PDB file of C-alpha atoms in Angstrom:
ATOM      1  CA  MET A   1      -7.880 -67.796  65.496  1.00 52.00           C
ATOM      2  CA  ILE A   2      -9.690 -69.813  68.185  1.00 55.00           C
ATOM      3  CA  LEU A   3     -12.357 -70.906  65.690  1.00 47.00           C
ATOM      4  CA  GLU A   4      -9.698 -72.071  63.225  1.00 53.00           C
ATOM      5  CA  ARG A   5      -8.146 -74.242  65.921  1.00 59.00           C
ATOM      6  CA  ILE A   6     -11.336 -75.962  67.007  1.00 57.00           C
ATOM      7  CA  ILE A   7     -12.863 -76.548  63.549  1.00 49.00           C
ATOM      8  CA  PRO A   8     -10.725 -79.676  62.844  1.00 60.00           C
ATOM      9  CA  TYR A   9     -12.051 -81.219  66.060  1.00 49.00           C
ATOM     10  CA  ILE A  10     -15.732 -80.417  65.531  1.00 51.00           C
ATOM     11  CA  ARG A  11     -15.751 -80.965  61.746  1.00 50.00           C
ATOM     12  CA  PRO A  12     -16.487 -84.733  61.997  1.00 59.00           C
ATOM     13  CA  PHE A  13     -19.473 -84.025  64.256  1.00 44.00           C
ATOM     14  CA  ILE A  14     -20.782 -81.332  61.890  1.00 46.00           C
ATOM     15  CA  LYS A  15     -20.423 -83.688  58.919  1.00 48.00           C
ATOM     16  CA  TRP A  16     -22.230 -86.473  60.805  1.00 44.00           C
ATOM     17  CA  PHE A  17     -25.077 -84.183  61.850  1.00 41.00           C
ATOM     18  CA  LEU A  18     -25.557 -82.802  58.321  1.00 42.00           C
ATOM     19  CA  HIS A  19     -25.391 -86.288  56.839  1.00 44.00           C
ATOM     20  CA  VAL A  20     -28.131 -87.512  59.182  1.00 44.00           C
ATOM     21  CA  PHE A  21     -30.212 -84.395  58.614  1.00 44.00           C
ATOM     22  CA  THR A  22     -29.874 -84.192  54.801  1.00 51.00           C
ATOM     23  CA  ARG A  23     -29.115 -87.844  53.973  1.00 65.00           C
ATOM     24  CA  LEU A  24     -26.339 -86.526  51.739  1.00 89.00           C
ATOM     25  CA  CYS A  25     -22.570 -86.803  52.177  1.00 93.00           C
ATOM     26  CA  GLU A  26     -20.446 -83.633  52.258  1.00 94.00           C
ATOM     27  CA  LEU A  27     -19.426 -83.895  48.602  1.00 96.00           C
ATOM     28  CA  GLN A  28     -23.044 -84.219  47.534  1.00 96.00           C
ATOM     29  CA  ARG A  29     -24.050 -81.184  49.562  1.00 96.00           C
ATOM     30  CA  ILE A  30     -21.253 -79.177  47.944  1.00 96.00           C
ATOM     31  CA  CYS A  31     -22.017 -80.306  44.391  1.00 96.00           C
ATOM     32  CA  TYR A  32     -25.741 -79.654  44.742  1.00 95.00           C
ATOM     33  CA  GLY A  33     -25.541 -76.487  46.834  1.00 95.00           C
ATOM     34  CA  ALA A  34     -22.460 -74.506  45.860  1.00 96.00           C
ATOM     35  CA  ARG A  35     -22.260 -72.291  42.810  1.00 95.00           C
ATOM     36  CA  SER A  36     -20.487 -73.754  39.776  1.00 95.00           C
ATOM     37  CA  GLY A  37     -16.903 -72.617  39.381  1.00 96.00           C
ATOM     38  CA  ALA A  38     -14.439 -71.559  42.066  1.00 97.00           C
ATOM     39  CA  SER A  39     -16.892 -71.793  44.973  1.00 97.00           C
ATOM     40  CA  ARG A  40     -17.849 -75.400  44.284  1.00 97.00           C
ATOM     41  CA  THR A  41     -14.435 -76.564  43.098  1.00 97.00           C
ATOM     42  CA  ARG A  42     -12.568 -75.129  46.097  1.00 97.00           C
ATOM     43  CA  GLN A  43     -14.950 -76.837  48.495  1.00 97.00           C
ATOM     44  CA  VAL A  44     -14.711 -80.168  46.670  1.00 98.00           C
ATOM     45  CA  GLU A  45     -10.916 -79.943  46.729  1.00 98.00           C
ATOM     46  CA  ARG A  46     -10.876 -79.191  50.460  1.00 96.00           C
ATOM     47  CA  SER A  47     -13.276 -82.036  51.206  1.00 96.00           C
ATOM     48  CA  LEU A  48     -11.202 -84.530  49.211  1.00 97.00           C
ATOM     49  CA  ARG A  49      -7.924 -83.495  50.830  1.00 97.00           C
ATOM     50  CA  LEU A  50      -9.389 -83.652  54.349  1.00 95.00           C
ATOM     51  CA  SER A  51     -11.093 -86.998  53.795  1.00 95.00           C
ATOM     52  CA  LYS A  52     -10.172 -89.782  56.193  1.00 93.00           C
ATOM     53  CA  ASN A  53     -11.505 -92.483  53.874  1.00 96.00           C
ATOM     54  CA  SER A  54      -8.553 -94.657  52.795  1.00 97.00           C
ATOM     55  CA  ASP A  55      -9.808 -95.107  49.207  1.00 97.00           C
ATOM     56  CA  ILE A  56     -10.282 -91.363  48.734  1.00 97.00           C
ATOM     57  CA  LYS A  57      -6.923 -90.557  50.326  1.00 97.00           C
ATOM     58  CA  ARG A  58      -5.233 -93.009  47.969  1.00 98.00           C
ATOM     59  CA  LEU A  59      -7.124 -91.520  45.006  1.00 98.00           C
ATOM     60  CA  VAL A  60      -5.917 -88.008  45.842  1.00 98.00           C
ATOM     61  CA  VAL A  61      -2.294 -89.163  46.060  1.00 98.00           C
ATOM     62  CA  GLU A  62      -2.535 -91.007  42.737  1.00 98.00           C
ATOM     63  CA  LEU A  63      -4.078 -88.043  40.936  1.00 98.00           C
ATOM     64  CA  ASP A  64      -1.488 -85.671  42.420  1.00 98.00           C
ATOM     65  CA  GLU A  65       1.272 -87.878  41.037  1.00 98.00           C
ATOM     66  CA  ALA A  66      -0.319 -88.384  37.608  1.00 97.00           C
ATOM     67  CA  ALA A  67      -1.629 -84.869  36.861  1.00 97.00           C
ATOM     68  CA  PRO A  68       1.645 -83.055  35.993  1.00 97.00           C
ATOM     69  CA  PHE A  69       2.397 -85.413  33.106  1.00 96.00           C
ATOM     70  CA  ALA A  70      -1.146 -86.208  31.931  1.00 97.00           C
ATOM     71  CA  GLU A  71      -2.199 -85.681  28.334  1.00 96.00           C
ATOM     72  CA  ASP A  72      -5.616 -84.108  27.731  1.00 94.00           C
ATOM     73  CA  ARG A  73      -7.233 -87.487  27.140  1.00 95.00           C
ATOM     74  CA  GLU A  74      -5.752 -88.882  30.364  1.00 96.00           C
ATOM     75  CA  LEU A  75      -6.786 -85.818  32.337  1.00 96.00           C
ATOM     76  CA  LEU A  76     -10.382 -86.223  31.189  1.00 95.00           C
ATOM     77  CA  TYR A  77     -10.324 -89.807  32.486  1.00 96.00           C
ATOM     78  CA  PHE A  78      -9.636 -88.576  36.034  1.00 97.00           C
ATOM     79  CA  ALA A  79     -13.277 -87.503  36.442  1.00 97.00           C
ATOM     80  CA  PRO A  80     -15.103 -90.814  35.827  1.00 97.00           C
ATOM     81  CA  ARG A  81     -12.458 -92.714  37.786  1.00 97.00           C
ATOM     82  CA  ALA A  82     -12.686 -90.374  40.776  1.00 98.00           C
ATOM     83  CA  ALA A  83     -16.486 -90.365  40.644  1.00 97.00           C
ATOM     84  CA  HIS A  84     -16.559 -94.183  40.643  1.00 97.00           C
ATOM     85  CA  ILE A  85     -14.280 -94.420  43.697  1.00 97.00           C
ATOM     86  CA  VAL A  86     -16.075 -91.699  45.663  1.00 97.00           C
ATOM     87  CA  MET A  87     -19.543 -93.015  44.876  1.00 96.00           C
ATOM     88  CA  ARG A  88     -18.486 -96.476  45.980  1.00 96.00           C
ATOM     89  CA  ALA A  89     -16.845 -95.153  49.158  1.00 96.00           C
ATOM     90  CA  LYS A  90     -19.848 -92.978  50.039  1.00 94.00           C
ATOM     91  CA  SER A  91     -22.534 -95.433  48.859  1.00 94.00           C
ATOM     92  CA  ILE A  92     -23.935 -92.962  46.334  1.00 94.00           C
ATOM     93  CA  LYS A  93     -26.242 -94.681  43.858  1.00 94.00           C
ATOM     94  CA  SER A  94     -26.242 -93.264  40.329  1.00 93.00           C
ATOM     95  CA  THR A  95     -29.907 -94.193  39.894  1.00 94.00           C
ATOM     96  CA  VAL A  96     -30.848 -92.019  42.871  1.00 92.00           C
ATOM     97  CA  HIS A  97     -28.310 -89.256  42.220  1.00 93.00           C
ATOM     98  CA  PRO A  98     -27.800 -89.156  38.432  1.00 94.00           C
ATOM     99  CA  ASP A  99     -26.216 -85.675  38.394  1.00 95.00           C
ATOM    100  CA  PHE A 100     -23.546 -86.240  41.039  1.00 96.00           C
ATOM    101  CA  ALA A 101     -20.911 -87.896  38.840  1.00 97.00           C
ATOM    102  CA  ARG A 102     -21.066 -85.070  36.278  1.00 96.00           C
ATOM    103  CA  LEU A 103     -20.965 -82.223  38.805  1.00 97.00           C
ATOM    104  CA  PHE A 104     -18.256 -83.832  40.891  1.00 97.00           C
ATOM    105  CA  GLY A 105     -16.282 -84.904  37.825  1.00 97.00           C
ATOM    106  CA  ASN A 106     -16.175 -81.358  36.460  1.00 96.00           C
ATOM    107  CA  CYS A 107     -14.551 -80.232  39.713  1.00 97.00           C
ATOM    108  CA  VAL A 108     -12.027 -83.069  39.601  1.00 97.00           C
ATOM    109  CA  THR A 109     -10.970 -82.115  36.076  1.00 97.00           C
ATOM    110  CA  SER A 110     -10.568 -78.464  37.118  1.00 97.00           C
ATOM    111  CA  ILE A 111      -8.572 -79.287  40.254  1.00 98.00           C
ATOM    112  CA  TRP A 112      -6.029 -81.545  38.614  1.00 98.00           C
ATOM    113  CA  GLY A 113      -6.033 -79.528  35.413  1.00 97.00           C
ATOM    114  CA  TYR A 114      -4.786 -76.614  37.536  1.00 98.00           C
ATOM    115  CA  GLN A 115      -2.026 -78.800  38.970  1.00 98.00           C
ATOM    116  CA  ARG A 116      -0.980 -79.808  35.474  1.00 98.00           C
ATOM    117  CA  LEU A 117      -0.935 -76.156  34.416  1.00 98.00           C
ATOM    118  CA  GLN A 118       1.332 -75.327  37.370  1.00 98.00           C
ATOM    119  CA  HIS A 119       3.749 -78.005  36.184  1.00 98.00           C
ATOM    120  CA  GLN A 120       3.665 -76.839  32.555  1.00 98.00           C
ATOM    121  CA  VAL A 121       4.353 -73.233  33.534  1.00 98.00           C
ATOM    122  CA  GLU A 122       7.154 -74.265  35.882  1.00 98.00           C
ATOM    123  CA  GLU A 123       8.821 -76.235  33.089  1.00 98.00           C
ATOM    124  CA  LEU A 124       8.865 -73.144  30.869  1.00 98.00           C
ATOM    125  CA  ARG A 125      10.169 -70.957  33.678  1.00 98.00           C
ATOM    126  CA  ALA A 126      12.960 -73.431  34.435  1.00 97.00           C
ATOM    127  CA  GLU A 127      14.092 -73.572  30.788  1.00 97.00           C
ATOM    128  CA  LYS A 128      16.850 -71.019  30.286  1.00 97.00           C
ATOM    129  CA  TYR A 129      17.016 -68.858  27.195  1.00 97.00           C
ATOM    130  CA  ASP A 130      19.766 -70.270  24.994  1.00 97.00           C
ATOM    131  CA  SER A 131      21.141 -68.087  22.206  1.00 95.00           C
ATOM    132  CA  ASP A 132      22.565 -71.227  20.599  1.00 95.00           C
ATOM    133  CA  ASP A 133      19.055 -72.698  20.316  1.00 97.00           C
ATOM    134  CA  LEU A 134      17.652 -71.768  16.897  1.00 97.00           C
ATOM    135  CA  GLU A 135      14.048 -72.036  18.103  1.00 97.00           C
ATOM    136  CA  HIS A 136      14.698 -69.624  20.972  1.00 98.00           C
ATOM    137  CA  GLU A 137      16.388 -67.168  18.645  1.00 97.00           C
ATOM    138  CA  GLN A 138      13.569 -67.361  16.113  1.00 97.00           C
ATOM    139  CA  LYS A 139      11.007 -66.577  18.791  1.00 98.00           C
ATOM    140  CA  LEU A 140      12.995 -63.561  19.936  1.00 98.00           C
ATOM    141  CA  LEU A 141      13.274 -62.238  16.394  1.00 97.00           C
ATOM    142  CA  GLN A 142       9.577 -62.876  15.844  1.00 98.00           C
ATOM    143  CA  LEU A 143       8.816 -60.728  18.901  1.00 98.00           C
ATOM    144  CA  TRP A 144      10.701 -57.830  17.295  1.00 98.00           C
ATOM    145  CA  GLN A 145       8.957 -58.305  13.949  1.00 97.00           C
ATOM    146  CA  LEU A 146       5.518 -58.298  15.588  1.00 98.00           C
ATOM    147  CA  LEU A 147       6.155 -55.182  17.650  1.00 98.00           C
ATOM    148  CA  MET A 148       8.319 -53.240  15.171  1.00 97.00           C
ATOM    149  CA  PRO A 149       7.219 -54.450  11.715  1.00 96.00           C
ATOM    150  CA  GLU A 150       8.395 -51.268   9.967  1.00 95.00           C
ATOM    151  CA  THR A 151      11.885 -51.283  11.514  1.00 95.00           C
ATOM    152  CA  PRO A 152      14.257 -54.132  10.615  1.00 95.00           C
ATOM    153  CA  LEU A 153      16.927 -55.131  13.122  1.00 95.00           C
ATOM    154  CA  THR A 154      20.383 -54.085  11.980  1.00 94.00           C
ATOM    155  CA  ALA A 155      22.032 -56.936  13.931  1.00 95.00           C
ATOM    156  CA  ARG A 156      21.215 -59.650  16.456  1.00 95.00           C
ATOM    157  CA  ILE A 157      23.084 -57.775  19.184  1.00 96.00           C
ATOM    158  CA  THR A 158      22.135 -54.122  18.950  1.00 97.00           C
ATOM    159  CA  LYS A 159      20.913 -51.178  21.009  1.00 97.00           C
ATOM    160  CA  GLN A 160      17.655 -51.385  19.042  1.00 97.00           C
ATOM    161  CA  TRP A 161      16.376 -53.936  21.569  1.00 98.00           C
ATOM    162  CA  GLN A 162      16.112 -51.071  24.049  1.00 97.00           C
ATOM    163  CA  ASP A 163      13.400 -49.585  21.810  1.00 97.00           C
ATOM    164  CA  ILE A 164      11.033 -52.325  22.980  1.00 97.00           C
ATOM    165  CA  GLY A 165      12.191 -52.131  26.571  1.00 96.00           C
ATOM    166  CA  PHE A 166      15.068 -54.532  27.007  1.00 97.00           C
ATOM    167  CA  GLN A 167      17.923 -53.306  29.208  1.00 95.00           C
ATOM    168  CA  GLY A 168      20.900 -53.761  26.915  1.00 93.00           C
ATOM    169  CA  ASP A 169      22.120 -54.866  23.523  1.00 96.00           C
ATOM    170  CA  ASP A 170      21.270 -58.559  24.015  1.00 96.00           C
ATOM    171  CA  PRO A 171      17.836 -59.503  25.453  1.00 97.00           C
ATOM    172  CA  LYS A 172      18.981 -62.970  26.538  1.00 95.00           C
ATOM    173  CA  THR A 173      20.311 -61.558  29.822  1.00 95.00           C
ATOM    174  CA  ASP A 174      16.869 -60.199  30.744  1.00 97.00           C
ATOM    175  CA  PHE A 175      15.269 -63.653  30.662  1.00 96.00           C
ATOM    176  CA  ARG A 176      17.408 -65.060  33.487  1.00 92.00           C
ATOM    177  CA  GLY A 177      14.733 -64.798  36.180  1.00 92.00           C
ATOM    178  CA  MET A 178      11.711 -66.143  34.309  1.00 97.00           C
ATOM    179  CA  GLY A 179      13.488 -68.230  31.692  1.00 97.00           C
ATOM    180  CA  LEU A 180      11.700 -69.046  28.471  1.00 98.00           C
ATOM    181  CA  LEU A 181       8.355 -68.283  30.124  1.00 98.00           C
ATOM    182  CA  GLY A 182       9.117 -64.559  29.928  1.00 98.00           C
ATOM    183  CA  LEU A 183       9.711 -64.732  26.190  1.00 98.00           C
ATOM    184  CA  GLU A 184       6.698 -66.969  25.553  1.00 98.00           C
ATOM    185  CA  ASN A 185       4.444 -64.523  27.410  1.00 98.00           C
ATOM    186  CA  LEU A 186       5.738 -61.494  25.518  1.00 98.00           C
ATOM    187  CA  LEU A 187       5.451 -63.333  22.223  1.00 98.00           C
ATOM    188  CA  TYR A 188       1.906 -64.521  22.908  1.00 98.00           C
ATOM    189  CA  PHE A 189       0.759 -60.992  23.748  1.00 98.00           C
ATOM    190  CA  ALA A 190       2.369 -59.626  20.582  1.00 98.00           C
ATOM    191  CA  SER A 191       0.870 -62.324  18.362  1.00 97.00           C
ATOM    192  CA  ALA A 192      -2.581 -63.000  19.849  1.00 96.00           C
ATOM    193  CA  TYR A 193      -3.344 -59.349  20.669  1.00 96.00           C
ATOM    194  CA  ASN A 194      -1.046 -57.497  18.293  1.00 96.00           C
ATOM    195  CA  ASP A 195      -3.020 -54.244  18.185  1.00 94.00           C
ATOM    196  CA  ALA A 196      -3.249 -54.111  21.975  1.00 95.00           C
ATOM    197  CA  ALA A 197       0.438 -55.018  22.414  1.00 97.00           C
ATOM    198  CA  LYS A 198       1.570 -52.283  20.022  1.00 96.00           C
ATOM    199  CA  HIS A 199      -0.772 -49.795  21.687  1.00 95.00           C
ATOM    200  CA  VAL A 200       0.717 -50.625  25.094  1.00 97.00           C
ATOM    201  CA  LEU A 201       4.223 -50.391  23.593  1.00 97.00           C
ATOM    202  CA  LEU A 202       3.333 -46.905  22.364  1.00 96.00           C
ATOM    203  CA  HIS A 203       2.260 -45.942  25.896  1.00 95.00           C
ATOM    204  CA  SER A 204       5.586 -47.254  27.227  1.00 96.00           C
ATOM    205  CA  MET A 205       7.404 -44.811  24.923  1.00 94.00           C
ATOM    206  CA  HIS A 206       5.693 -41.737  26.414  1.00 93.00           C
ATOM    207  CA  PRO A 207       8.348 -39.087  27.188  1.00 90.00           C
ATOM    208  CA  THR A 208       7.277 -38.633  30.838  1.00 90.00           C
ATOM    209  CA  LEU A 209       5.002 -41.584  31.656  1.00 93.00           C
ATOM    210  CA  GLY A 210       6.960 -44.230  29.766  1.00 92.00           C
ATOM    211  CA  TYR A 211       8.474 -47.451  31.078  1.00 96.00           C
ATOM    212  CA  THR A 212      10.626 -50.302  29.769  1.00 96.00           C
ATOM    213  CA  TYR A 213       8.066 -52.459  27.949  1.00 97.00           C
ATOM    214  CA  ALA A 214       9.912 -55.790  27.862  1.00 98.00           C
ATOM    215  CA  ILE A 215      11.298 -55.531  31.402  1.00 97.00           C
ATOM    216  CA  VAL A 216       7.876 -54.629  32.787  1.00 98.00           C
ATOM    217  CA  GLY A 217       6.457 -57.514  30.761  1.00 98.00           C
ATOM    218  CA  ILE A 218       8.911 -59.941  32.366  1.00 98.00           C
ATOM    219  CA  ASN A 219       8.033 -58.551  35.805  1.00 98.00           C
ATOM    220  CA  LEU A 220       4.386 -59.268  35.008  1.00 98.00           C
ATOM    221  CA  THR A 221       5.362 -62.809  34.010  1.00 98.00           C
ATOM    222  CA  SER A 222       6.758 -63.106  37.534  1.00 98.00           C
ATOM    223  CA  MET A 223       3.470 -61.826  38.967  1.00 98.00           C
ATOM    224  CA  ALA A 224       1.370 -64.264  36.941  1.00 98.00           C
ATOM    225  CA  TYR A 225       3.730 -67.091  37.892  1.00 98.00           C
ATOM    226  CA  LYS A 226       3.471 -66.289  41.608  1.00 98.00           C
ATOM    227  CA  LEU A 227      -0.327 -66.047  41.446  1.00 98.00           C
ATOM    228  CA  LEU A 228      -0.435 -69.476  39.809  1.00 98.00           C
ATOM    229  CA  LYS A 229       2.130 -71.142  42.060  1.00 98.00           C
ATOM    230  CA  SER A 230       0.657 -69.788  45.314  1.00 97.00           C
ATOM    231  CA  GLY A 231      -2.816 -70.976  44.352  1.00 97.00           C
ATOM    232  CA  ALA A 232      -4.278 -67.467  44.381  1.00 98.00           C
ATOM    233  CA  ALA A 233      -5.105 -67.783  40.671  1.00 98.00           C
ATOM    234  CA  ARG A 234      -7.329 -70.819  41.360  1.00 97.00           C
ATOM    235  CA  THR A 235     -10.303 -68.465  41.580  1.00 98.00           C
ATOM    236  CA  HIS A 236      -9.834 -67.210  38.022  1.00 97.00           C
ATOM    237  CA  PHE A 237      -8.909 -70.562  36.504  1.00 97.00           C
ATOM    238  CA  TYR A 238     -11.641 -72.552  38.292  1.00 97.00           C
ATOM    239  CA  ASN A 239     -14.253 -70.061  37.111  1.00 96.00           C
ATOM    240  CA  GLN A 240     -12.770 -70.115  33.621  1.00 94.00           C
ATOM    241  CA  ALA A 241     -12.647 -73.925  33.552  1.00 92.00           C
ATOM    242  CA  ALA A 242     -16.351 -74.063  34.422  1.00 91.00           C
ATOM    243  CA  LEU A 243     -17.017 -72.260  31.129  1.00 89.00           C
ATOM    244  CA  HIS A 244     -14.806 -74.624  29.125  1.00 82.00           C
ATOM    245  CA  LYS A 245     -16.365 -77.675  27.524  1.00 78.00           C
ATOM    246  CA  GLN A 246     -13.471 -79.778  28.843  1.00 80.00           C
ATOM    247  CA  ASN A 247     -13.420 -78.150  32.305  1.00 86.00           C
ATOM    248  CA  PHE A 248      -9.666 -77.574  32.539  1.00 92.00           C
ATOM    249  CA  SER A 249      -7.339 -74.663  31.880  1.00 93.00           C
ATOM    250  CA  SER A 250      -4.503 -74.832  29.370  1.00 94.00           C
ATOM    251  CA  LEU A 251      -1.135 -73.148  28.928  1.00 97.00           C
ATOM    252  CA  GLU A 252      -2.839 -70.772  26.502  1.00 96.00           C
ATOM    253  CA  ASP A 253      -5.183 -69.737  29.316  1.00 96.00           C
ATOM    254  CA  PHE A 254      -2.132 -68.822  31.402  1.00 97.00           C
ATOM    255  CA  HIS A 255      -0.792 -66.725  28.523  1.00 97.00           C
ATOM    256  CA  LYS A 256      -4.168 -64.983  28.357  1.00 96.00           C
ATOM    257  CA  LEU A 257      -4.023 -64.230  32.088  1.00 97.00           C
ATOM    258  CA  TYR A 258      -0.607 -62.684  31.488  1.00 98.00           C
ATOM    259  CA  CYS A 259      -1.971 -60.552  28.639  1.00 97.00           C
ATOM    260  CA  TYR A 260      -4.767 -59.376  30.902  1.00 97.00           C
ATOM    261  CA  LEU A 261      -2.258 -58.370  33.584  1.00 98.00           C
ATOM    262  CA  PHE A 262      -0.086 -56.477  31.091  1.00 98.00           C
ATOM    263  CA  PHE A 263      -3.134 -54.798  29.567  1.00 96.00           C
ATOM    264  CA  GLU A 264      -4.448 -53.756  32.989  1.00 96.00           C
ATOM    265  CA  PHE A 265      -1.071 -52.740  34.396  1.00 97.00           C
ATOM    266  CA  ASP A 266      -0.545 -50.311  31.523  1.00 96.00           C
ATOM    267  CA  ARG A 267      -3.862 -48.662  32.351  1.00 95.00           C
ATOM    268  CA  TYR A 268      -3.093 -48.686  36.096  1.00 96.00           C
ATOM    269  CA  TRP A 269       0.343 -47.152  35.515  1.00 96.00           C
ATOM    270  CA  LEU A 270      -1.025 -44.277  33.465  1.00 95.00           C
ATOM    271  CA  ASP A 271      -3.887 -43.680  35.903  1.00 95.00           C
ATOM    272  CA  SER A 272      -1.351 -43.533  38.766  1.00 95.00           C
ATOM    273  CA  ASP A 273       0.409 -40.599  37.049  1.00 92.00           C
ATOM    274  CA  PRO A 274       3.932 -41.623  38.141  1.00 93.00           C
ATOM    275  CA  ARG A 275       6.604 -38.980  38.603  1.00 89.00           C
ATOM    276  CA  ASP A 276       9.109 -41.202  36.785  1.00 88.00           C
ATOM    277  CA  ILE A 277      10.216 -44.837  36.477  1.00 88.00           C
ATOM    278  CA  MET A 278      11.398 -44.743  40.108  1.00 91.00           C
ATOM    279  CA  ASP A 279       7.730 -45.078  41.109  1.00 93.00           C
ATOM    280  CA  PHE A 280       7.559 -48.451  39.369  1.00 94.00           C
ATOM    281  CA  ARG A 281       8.013 -50.705  42.416  1.00 95.00           C
ATOM    282  CA  GLU A 282       5.362 -48.930  44.470  1.00 96.00           C
ATOM    283  CA  ILE A 283       2.815 -48.927  41.616  1.00 96.00           C
ATOM    284  CA  TYR A 284       3.625 -52.534  40.683  1.00 97.00           C
ATOM    285  CA  GLN A 285       3.058 -53.707  44.272  1.00 97.00           C
ATOM    286  CA  SER A 286      -0.153 -51.726  44.554  1.00 97.00           C
ATOM    287  CA  PHE A 287      -1.406 -53.270  41.310  1.00 98.00           C
ATOM    288  CA  GLU A 288      -0.526 -56.761  42.546  1.00 98.00           C
ATOM    289  CA  ILE A 289      -2.488 -56.167  45.762  1.00 98.00           C
ATOM    290  CA  THR A 290      -5.595 -55.168  43.787  1.00 98.00           C
ATOM    291  CA  LYS A 291      -5.436 -58.446  41.844  1.00 98.00           C
ATOM    292  CA  LEU A 292      -4.885 -60.521  44.980  1.00 98.00           C
ATOM    293  CA  GLU A 293      -7.851 -58.833  46.632  1.00 98.00           C
ATOM    294  CA  ALA A 294      -9.998 -59.529  43.575  1.00 98.00           C
ATOM    295  CA  LEU A 295      -9.012 -63.210  43.666  1.00 98.00           C
ATOM    296  CA  HIS A 296     -10.293 -63.491  47.247  1.00 97.00           C
ATOM    297  CA  ASN A 297     -13.773 -63.169  45.737  1.00 97.00           C
ATOM    298  CA  ASP A 298     -14.991 -66.563  44.494  1.00 96.00           C
ATOM    299  CA  ASN A 299     -16.861 -64.871  41.635  1.00 96.00           C
ATOM    300  CA  THR A 300     -13.770 -63.268  40.078  1.00 97.00           C
ATOM    301  CA  LEU A 301     -13.071 -64.079  36.441  1.00 96.00           C
ATOM    302  CA  PHE A 302     -10.627 -61.730  34.745  1.00 95.00           C
ATOM    303  CA  LYS A 303     -11.577 -60.513  31.286  1.00 88.00           C
ATOM    304  CA  THR A 304      -9.032 -61.950  28.868  1.00 80.00           C
ATOM    305  CA  ASN A 305     -10.657 -61.179  25.512  1.00 75.00           C
ATOM    306  CA  LEU A 306      -8.722 -57.947  25.039  1.00 74.00           C
ATOM    307  CA  VAL A 307      -9.531 -55.420  22.340  1.00 64.00           C
ATOM    308  CA  VAL A 308      -7.533 -52.304  21.591  1.00 58.00           C
ATOM    309  CA  GLU A 309     -10.553 -50.011  21.939  1.00 56.00           C
ATOM    310  CA  ASN A 310     -10.527 -50.724  25.673  1.00 47.00           C
ATOM    311  CA  VAL A 311      -6.841 -50.013  26.177  1.00 43.00           C
TER     312      VAL A 311
END
């Protein structure tokens, strides 16, 4: 606690000493010394947000405002623009340091790509399921067809929905908390990883170890959403972005994180050998803690290429 309080006061002196000793500014030392991915990107983000340079402070504000609504092409322009401003502010010559703009730019794209992803996910969560919206209804029916291809629905409102883990006759009421995001997550899992989704659904129907598939799925949407919104998921997405050619994470990457969580929770639930569904909250919270602990490690990258053989 004491160290945390004094660091802001001694940080300028430390930066000055290291600059004199290495002849590199803090951002250069990070880009050249830190491991690619979450470790480097987190440090670059912290350095930018703590900067007292007026040009850099203005840059950060502008990128924060622009990122949520940026198209891919616009997002990719953030990197060269930020590199130009920082290199000018810190007197970094491209002829002497030819790699800096690329390394720093990759971090910039990851940082503000994450902010854009937060905005995109929030928009889906805020959109309420509307049974009068044909597109919403088609997605719901598609979810049934993907999970229960051999069993046609007898009606739109029917107890059959409980077979895939909804609470009542009409699933629309179960989407109130997570909005359309809950449906989009369930649908992505069922379409992108159909074998795995149906295998997990089969587990959920176990006579003693079963659980309500769709309701648990929506709870896991809430978990993924909280990990993203709190910033805990930065570790996974920054490491993932470092492997992407474009260096930013997309909405599809969020859906894949959700699929990973559902996939892993099913395994965790069975391994926990619950007495009945009343153990759900305790097991759910324990599972969430394991993922939060994993995300404290800068090297964490969750495996999202699911295959049914590993379920």
